[in-house]
mmCIF file of C-alpha atoms in Angstrom:
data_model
loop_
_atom_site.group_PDB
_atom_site.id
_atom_site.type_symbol
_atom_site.label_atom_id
_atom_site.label_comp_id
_atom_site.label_asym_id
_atom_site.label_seq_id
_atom_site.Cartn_x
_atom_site.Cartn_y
_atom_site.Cartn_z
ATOM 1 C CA UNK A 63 -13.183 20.712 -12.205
ATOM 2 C CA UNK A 64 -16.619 20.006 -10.141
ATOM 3 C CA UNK A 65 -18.380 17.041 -10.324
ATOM 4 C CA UNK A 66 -22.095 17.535 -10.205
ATOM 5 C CA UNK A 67 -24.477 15.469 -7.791
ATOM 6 C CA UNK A 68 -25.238 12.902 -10.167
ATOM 7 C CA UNK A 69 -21.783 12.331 -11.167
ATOM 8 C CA UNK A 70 -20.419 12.655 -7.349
ATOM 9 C CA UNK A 71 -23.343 10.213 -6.224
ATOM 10 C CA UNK A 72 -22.162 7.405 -9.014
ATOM 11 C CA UNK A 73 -18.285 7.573 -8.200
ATOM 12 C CA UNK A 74 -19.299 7.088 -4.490
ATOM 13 C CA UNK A 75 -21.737 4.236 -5.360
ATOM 14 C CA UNK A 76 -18.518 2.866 -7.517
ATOM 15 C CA UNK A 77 -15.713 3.174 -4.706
ATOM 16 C CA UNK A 78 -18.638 0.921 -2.269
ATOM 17 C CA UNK A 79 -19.060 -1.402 -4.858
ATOM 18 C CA UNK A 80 -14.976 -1.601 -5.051
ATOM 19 C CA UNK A 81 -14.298 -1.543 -1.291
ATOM 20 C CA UNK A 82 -16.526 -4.002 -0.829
ATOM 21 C CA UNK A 83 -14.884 -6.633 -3.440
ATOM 22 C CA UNK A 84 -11.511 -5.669 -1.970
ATOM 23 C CA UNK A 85 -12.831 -6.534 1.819
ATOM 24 C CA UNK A 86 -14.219 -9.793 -0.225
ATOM 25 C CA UNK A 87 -10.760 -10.780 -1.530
ATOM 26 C CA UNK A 88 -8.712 -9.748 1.413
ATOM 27 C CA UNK A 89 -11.310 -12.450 3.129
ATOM 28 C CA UNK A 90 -10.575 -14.695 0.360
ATOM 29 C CA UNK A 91 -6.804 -14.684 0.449
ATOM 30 C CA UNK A 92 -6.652 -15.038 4.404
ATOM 31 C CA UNK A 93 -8.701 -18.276 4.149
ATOM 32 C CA UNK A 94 -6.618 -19.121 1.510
ATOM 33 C CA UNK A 95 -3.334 -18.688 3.719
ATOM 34 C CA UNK A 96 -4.987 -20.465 6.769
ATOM 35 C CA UNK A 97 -5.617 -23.616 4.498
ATOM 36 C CA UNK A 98 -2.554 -23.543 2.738
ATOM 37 C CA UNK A 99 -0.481 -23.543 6.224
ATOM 38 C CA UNK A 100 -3.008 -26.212 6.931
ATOM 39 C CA UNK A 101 -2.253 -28.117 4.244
ATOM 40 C CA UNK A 102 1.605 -27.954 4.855
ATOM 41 C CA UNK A 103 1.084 -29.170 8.753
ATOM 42 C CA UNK A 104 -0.688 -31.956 7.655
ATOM 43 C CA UNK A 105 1.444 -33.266 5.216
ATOM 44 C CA UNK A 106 3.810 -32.653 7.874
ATOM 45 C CA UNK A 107 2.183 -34.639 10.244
ATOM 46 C CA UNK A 108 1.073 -37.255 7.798
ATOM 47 C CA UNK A 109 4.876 -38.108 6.538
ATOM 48 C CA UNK A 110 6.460 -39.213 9.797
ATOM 49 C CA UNK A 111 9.232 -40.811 8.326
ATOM 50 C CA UNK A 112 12.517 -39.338 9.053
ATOM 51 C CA UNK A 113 13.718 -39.373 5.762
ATOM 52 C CA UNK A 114 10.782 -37.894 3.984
ATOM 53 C CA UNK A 115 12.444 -34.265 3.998
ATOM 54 C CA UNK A 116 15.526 -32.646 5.792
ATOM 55 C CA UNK A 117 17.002 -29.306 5.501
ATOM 56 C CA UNK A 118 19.630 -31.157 2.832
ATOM 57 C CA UNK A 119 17.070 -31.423 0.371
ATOM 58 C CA UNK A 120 15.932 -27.755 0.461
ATOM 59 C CA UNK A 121 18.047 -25.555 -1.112
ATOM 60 C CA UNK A 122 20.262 -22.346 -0.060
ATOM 61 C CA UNK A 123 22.931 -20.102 -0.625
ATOM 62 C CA UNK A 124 25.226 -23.017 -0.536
ATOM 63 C CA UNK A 125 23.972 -25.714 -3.077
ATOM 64 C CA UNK A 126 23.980 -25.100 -6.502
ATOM 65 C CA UNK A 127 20.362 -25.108 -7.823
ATOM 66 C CA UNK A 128 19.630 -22.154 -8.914
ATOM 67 C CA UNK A 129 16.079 -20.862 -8.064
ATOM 68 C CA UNK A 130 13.527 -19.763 -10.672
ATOM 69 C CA UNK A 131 10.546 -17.627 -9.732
ATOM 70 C CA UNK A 132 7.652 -18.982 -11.258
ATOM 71 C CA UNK A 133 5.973 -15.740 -10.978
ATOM 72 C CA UNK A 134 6.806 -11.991 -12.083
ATOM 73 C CA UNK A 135 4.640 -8.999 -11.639
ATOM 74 C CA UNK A 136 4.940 -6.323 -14.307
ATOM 75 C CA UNK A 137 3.221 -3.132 -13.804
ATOM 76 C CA UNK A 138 1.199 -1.751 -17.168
ATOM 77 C CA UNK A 139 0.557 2.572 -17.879
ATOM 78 C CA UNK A 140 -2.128 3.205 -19.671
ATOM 79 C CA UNK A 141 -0.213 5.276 -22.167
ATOM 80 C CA UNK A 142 -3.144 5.755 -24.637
ATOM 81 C CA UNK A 143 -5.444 7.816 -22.951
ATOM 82 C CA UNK A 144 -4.403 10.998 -21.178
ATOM 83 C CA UNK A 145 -6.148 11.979 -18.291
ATOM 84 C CA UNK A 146 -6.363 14.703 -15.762
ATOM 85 C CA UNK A 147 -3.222 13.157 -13.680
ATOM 86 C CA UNK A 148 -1.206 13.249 -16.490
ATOM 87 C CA UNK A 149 -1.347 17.076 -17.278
ATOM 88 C CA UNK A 150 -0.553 17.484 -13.537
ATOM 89 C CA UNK A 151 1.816 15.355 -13.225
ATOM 90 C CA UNK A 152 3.769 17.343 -16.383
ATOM 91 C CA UNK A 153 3.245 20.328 -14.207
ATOM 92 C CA UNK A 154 5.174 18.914 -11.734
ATOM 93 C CA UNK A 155 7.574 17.538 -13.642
ATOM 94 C CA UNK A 156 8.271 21.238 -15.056
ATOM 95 C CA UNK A 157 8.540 22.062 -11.341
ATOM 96 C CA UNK A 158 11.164 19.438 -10.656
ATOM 97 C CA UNK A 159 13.700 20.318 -13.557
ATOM 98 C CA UNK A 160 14.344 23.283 -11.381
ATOM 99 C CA UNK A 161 14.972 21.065 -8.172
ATOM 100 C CA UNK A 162 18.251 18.967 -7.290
ATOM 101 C CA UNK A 163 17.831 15.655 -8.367
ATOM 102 C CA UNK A 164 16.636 13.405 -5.335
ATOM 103 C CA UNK A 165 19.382 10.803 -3.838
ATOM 104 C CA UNK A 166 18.079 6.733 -3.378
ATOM 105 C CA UNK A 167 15.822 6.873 -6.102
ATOM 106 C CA UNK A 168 16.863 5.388 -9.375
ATOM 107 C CA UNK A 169 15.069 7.172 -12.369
ATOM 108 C CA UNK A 170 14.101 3.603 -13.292
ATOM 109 C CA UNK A 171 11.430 3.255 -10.573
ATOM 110 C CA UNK A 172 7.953 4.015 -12.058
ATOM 111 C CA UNK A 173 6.123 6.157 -9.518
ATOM 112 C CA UNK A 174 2.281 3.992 -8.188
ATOM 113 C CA UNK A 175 0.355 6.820 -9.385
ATOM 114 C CA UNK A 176 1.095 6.376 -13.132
ATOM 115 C CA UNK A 177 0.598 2.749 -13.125
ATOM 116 C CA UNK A 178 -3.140 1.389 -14.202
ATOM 117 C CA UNK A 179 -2.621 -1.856 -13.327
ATOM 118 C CA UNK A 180 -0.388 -4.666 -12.312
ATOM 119 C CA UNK A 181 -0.146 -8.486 -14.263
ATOM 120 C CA UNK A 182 0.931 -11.587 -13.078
ATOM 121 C CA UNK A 183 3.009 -13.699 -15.369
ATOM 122 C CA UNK A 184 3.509 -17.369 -14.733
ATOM 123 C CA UNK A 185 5.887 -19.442 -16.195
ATOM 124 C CA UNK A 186 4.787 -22.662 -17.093
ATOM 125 C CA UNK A 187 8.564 -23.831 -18.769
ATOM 126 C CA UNK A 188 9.944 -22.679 -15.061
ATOM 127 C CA UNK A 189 6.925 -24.782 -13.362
ATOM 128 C CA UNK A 190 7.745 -27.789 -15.309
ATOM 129 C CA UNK A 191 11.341 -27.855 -14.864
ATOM 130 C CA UNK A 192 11.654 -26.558 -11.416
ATOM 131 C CA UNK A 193 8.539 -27.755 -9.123
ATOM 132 C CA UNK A 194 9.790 -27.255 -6.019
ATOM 133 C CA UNK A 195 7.425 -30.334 -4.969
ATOM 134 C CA UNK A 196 9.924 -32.527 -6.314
ATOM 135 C CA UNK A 197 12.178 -31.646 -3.657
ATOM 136 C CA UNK A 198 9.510 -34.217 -1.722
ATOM 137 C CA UNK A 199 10.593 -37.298 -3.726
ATOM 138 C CA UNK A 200 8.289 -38.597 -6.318
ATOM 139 C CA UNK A 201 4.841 -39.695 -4.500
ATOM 140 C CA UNK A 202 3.815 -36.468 -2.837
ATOM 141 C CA UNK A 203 1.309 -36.344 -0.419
ATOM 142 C CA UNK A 204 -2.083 -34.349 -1.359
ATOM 143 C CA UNK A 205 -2.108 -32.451 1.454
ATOM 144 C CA UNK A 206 1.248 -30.556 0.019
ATOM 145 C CA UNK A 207 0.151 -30.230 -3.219
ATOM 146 C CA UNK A 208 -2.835 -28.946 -1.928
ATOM 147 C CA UNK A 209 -1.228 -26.457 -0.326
ATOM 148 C CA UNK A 210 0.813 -25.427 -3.216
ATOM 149 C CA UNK A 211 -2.213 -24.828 -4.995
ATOM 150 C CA UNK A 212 -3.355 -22.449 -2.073
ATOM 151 C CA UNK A 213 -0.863 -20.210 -2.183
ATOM 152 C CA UNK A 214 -0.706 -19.812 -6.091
ATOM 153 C CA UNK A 215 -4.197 -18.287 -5.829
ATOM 154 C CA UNK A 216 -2.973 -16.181 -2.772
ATOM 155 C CA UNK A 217 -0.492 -14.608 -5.427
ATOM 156 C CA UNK A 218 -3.323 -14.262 -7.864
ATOM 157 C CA UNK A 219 -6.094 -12.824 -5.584
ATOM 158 C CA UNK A 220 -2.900 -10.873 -4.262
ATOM 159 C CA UNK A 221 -2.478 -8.780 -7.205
ATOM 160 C CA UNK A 222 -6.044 -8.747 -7.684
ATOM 161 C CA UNK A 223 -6.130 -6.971 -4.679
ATOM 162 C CA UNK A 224 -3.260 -4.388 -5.705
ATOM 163 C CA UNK A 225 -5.710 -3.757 -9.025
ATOM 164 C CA UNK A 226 -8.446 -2.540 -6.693
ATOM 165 C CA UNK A 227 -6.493 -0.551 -4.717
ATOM 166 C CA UNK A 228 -5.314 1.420 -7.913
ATOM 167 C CA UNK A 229 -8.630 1.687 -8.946
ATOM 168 C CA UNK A 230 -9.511 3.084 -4.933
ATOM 169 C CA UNK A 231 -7.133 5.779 -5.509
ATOM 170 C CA UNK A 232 -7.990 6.764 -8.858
ATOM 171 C CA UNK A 233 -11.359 7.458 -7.708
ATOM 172 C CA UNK A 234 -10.432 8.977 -4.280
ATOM 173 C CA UNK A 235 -8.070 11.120 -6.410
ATOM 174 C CA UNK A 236 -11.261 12.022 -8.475
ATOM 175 C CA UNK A 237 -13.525 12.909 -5.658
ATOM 176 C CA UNK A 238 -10.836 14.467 -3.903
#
């Protein structure tokens, strides 16, 4: 299918406007990992006392707290709308019922190209129970909790970023 001019001139006018906020956030989450290293020196620095934290207090393979993430990514298809990538990707999948079936791949992995977004899910129970800043003790400084902070929005802004790089190849895939 052609695109005309018009069309052409507004999906490149949309992929500056998009590479611009994703060299905006990639800017964002590097200052954001620069303060929250920061953040961790310092309270470092600031609680000299030898007791404050050792290795015995973090946990590993060994010990028997078990580890909760406190964030999962889930990828979403847009399963509504059909597009042009679906009806070639069904051509492609009547090409590949003729092939071998790959090896290493599990039929359970969803490939990039059909997913429309990723979502971060935080959760709060998990955050609550487990805070890994009690490992600290019970006065933390702000300096680490600062720094906690920082690198909760790096996981945000993070798949932020993945969003607009979806949306990036959707519309190089368009103009291509």
């Amino acid at each position: 299918m052609e695109l005309s001019k018009s069309e052409k001139d507004k999906l490149f006018i949309e992929r500056l406007e998009l590479m611009n906020e994703y060299i905006v956030h990639k800017y964002q989450m590097e200052t954001l990992v620069k303060s929250g290293c920061l953040h961790l020196a310092k309270a470092r620095y600031i609680a000299r006392r030898p007791n404050y934290i050792s290795t015995l207090q973090l946990p590993t393979s060994d010990t028997t707290k078990d580890i909760k993430a406190l964030y999962h990514v889930t990828s979403i298809q847009e399963e509504d709308c059909p597009n042009e990538d679906e009806e070639i990707d069904k051509e492609n999948d009547t090409n590949k019922e003729n092939l071998p079936p790959s090896k290493g791949k599990s039929d359970k992995e969803e490939p990039i190209s059909k997913t429309s977004s990723f979502e971060l899910i935080k959760h709060e129970k998990e955050l609550k129970e487990n805070n890994p800043l009690k490992w600290f003790g019970v006065l933390v400084s702000q300096s680490l909790k600062s720094g906690q902070t920082d690198f909760q929005k790096c996981i945000e802004l993070s798949i932020h970023i993945a969003n607009l790089q979806l949306k990036l190849q959707r519309l190089d895939s368009k103009l291509g």
